[in-house]
């Protein structure tokens, strides 16, 4: 199952790493078209367990998301950068 990350919600305040500011991911499941939202911890666990999440730019290029553990928190970041970024939820 693949999830396209369609938007993000960021928490307020200063963050050394902008990925740590993401509190919620909006997503769309490729096969069923189902949409939903997951907090950062739940998305991190899903990707760590082998789930495939990505962002897509206007040209259709996909940037796969990968779990990353920082000294402060678990985050999701894009492994392959694309021109577009998810919109703010």
CSV table of N, CA and C in Angstrom, one decimal, residues 41-74:
chain,number,residue,atom,x,y,z
A,41,UNK,N,4.0,10.7,14.8
A,41,UNK,CA,4.5,9.4,15.4
A,41,UNK,C,3.9,8.2,14.7
A,42,UNK,N,2.6,8.3,14.4
A,42,UNK,CA,1.9,7.2,13.7
A,42,UNK,C,2.5,7.0,12.3
A,43,UNK,N,2.7,8.1,11.6
A,43,UNK,CA,3.3,8.0,10.2
A,43,UNK,C,4.7,7.5,10.3
A,44,UNK,N,5.5,7.9,11.3
A,44,UNK,CA,6.8,7.4,11.4
A,44,UNK,C,6.8,5.9,11.6
A,45,UNK,N,6.0,5.4,12.5
A,45,UNK,CA,5.9,4.0,12.8
A,45,UNK,C,5.5,3.2,11.5
A,46,UNK,N,4.5,3.7,10.8
A,46,UNK,CA,4.0,3.1,9.6
A,46,UNK,C,5.1,2.9,8.5
A,47,UNK,N,5.9,4.0,8.3
A,47,UNK,CA,7.0,4.0,7.3
A,47,UNK,C,8.1,3.1,7.8
A,48,UNK,N,8.4,3.1,9.1
A,48,UNK,CA,9.4,2.3,9.7
A,48,UNK,C,9.1,0.8,9.6
A,49,UNK,N,7.8,0.5,9.6
A,49,UNK,CA,7.3,-0.9,9.5
A,49,UNK,C,7.2,-1.4,8.0
A,50,UNK,N,7.7,-0.5,7.1
A,50,UNK,CA,7.7,-0.9,5.7
A,50,UNK,C,6.7,-0.3,4.8
A,51,UNK,N,5.9,0.7,5.3
A,51,UNK,CA,5.0,1.4,4.5
A,51,UNK,C,5.7,2.3,3.5
A,52,UNK,N,5.0,2.6,2.4
A,52,UNK,CA,5.6,3.5,1.4
A,52,UNK,C,4.8,4.8,1.4
A,53,UNK,N,5.4,5.9,1.7
A,53,UNK,CA,4.8,7.2,1.6
A,53,UNK,C,5.6,8.1,0.7
A,54,UNK,N,5.0,9.0,0.0
A,54,UNK,CA,5.7,9.9,-0.9
A,54,UNK,C,5.0,11.2,-1.1
A,55,UNK,N,5.7,12.2,-1.7
A,55,UNK,CA,5.1,13.4,-2.1
A,55,UNK,C,5.3,13.4,-3.7
A,56,UNK,N,4.4,14.1,-4.4
A,56,UNK,CA,4.5,14.2,-5.8
A,56,UNK,C,4.4,15.6,-6.3
A,57,UNK,N,5.3,16.0,-7.3
A,57,UNK,CA,5.2,17.3,-7.8
A,57,UNK,C,4.3,17.4,-9.0
A,58,UNK,N,4.1,18.6,-9.6
A,58,UNK,CA,3.2,18.8,-10.6
A,58,UNK,C,3.5,18.0,-11.9
A,59,UNK,N,4.8,17.6,-12.1
A,59,UNK,CA,5.2,16.8,-13.2
A,59,UNK,C,5.0,15.3,-13.0
A,60,UNK,N,4.6,14.9,-11.8
A,60,UNK,CA,4.4,13.5,-11.5
A,60,UNK,C,5.6,12.8,-10.8
A,61,UNK,N,6.7,13.6,-10.6
A,61,UNK,CA,7.9,13.0,-10.0
A,61,UNK,C,7.6,12.7,-8.5
A,62,UNK,N,8.0,11.6,-8.0
A,62,UNK,CA,7.7,11.2,-6.7
A,62,UNK,C,9.0,11.3,-5.8
A,63,UNK,N,8.8,11.8,-4.6
A,63,UNK,CA,9.9,11.8,-3.6
A,63,UNK,C,9.5,10.9,-2.5
A,64,UNK,N,10.2,9.8,-2.3
A,64,UNK,CA,9.9,8.9,-1.2
A,64,UNK,C,10.2,9.4,0.1
A,65,UNK,N,9.3,9.2,1.1
A,65,UNK,CA,9.6,9.6,2.5
A,65,UNK,C,10.3,8.5,3.2
A,66,UNK,N,11.1,8.9,4.1
A,66,UNK,CA,11.9,7.9,4.9
A,66,UNK,C,11.9,8.3,6.3
A,67,UNK,N,11.9,7.3,7.2
A,67,UNK,CA,12.0,7.6,8.6
A,67,UNK,C,13.4,8.0,9.0
A,68,UNK,N,13.4,9.0,9.9
A,68,UNK,CA,14.7,9.5,10.4
A,68,UNK,C,14.6,9.7,11.9
A,69,UNK,N,15.5,9.3,12.6
A,69,UNK,CA,15.5,9.6,14.1
A,69,UNK,C,16.6,10.7,14.3
A,70,UNK,N,16.1,11.8,14.9
A,70,UNK,CA,17.0,12.9,15.2
A,70,UNK,C,17.2,12.9,16.7
A,71,UNK,N,18.2,13.6,17.2
A,71,UNK,CA,18.4,13.6,18.7
A,71,UNK,C,17.1,14.0,19.4
A,72,UNK,N,16.3,14.9,18.8
A,72,UNK,CA,15.1,15.4,19.5
A,72,UNK,C,13.9,14.5,19.4
A,73,UNK,N,13.6,14.0,18.2
A,73,UNK,CA,12.4,13.3,17.9
A,73,UNK,C,12.5,12.4,16.7
A,74,UNK,N,11.5,11.6,16.5
A,74,UNK,CA,11.4,10.8,15.3
A,74,UNK,C,10.7,11.7,14.2
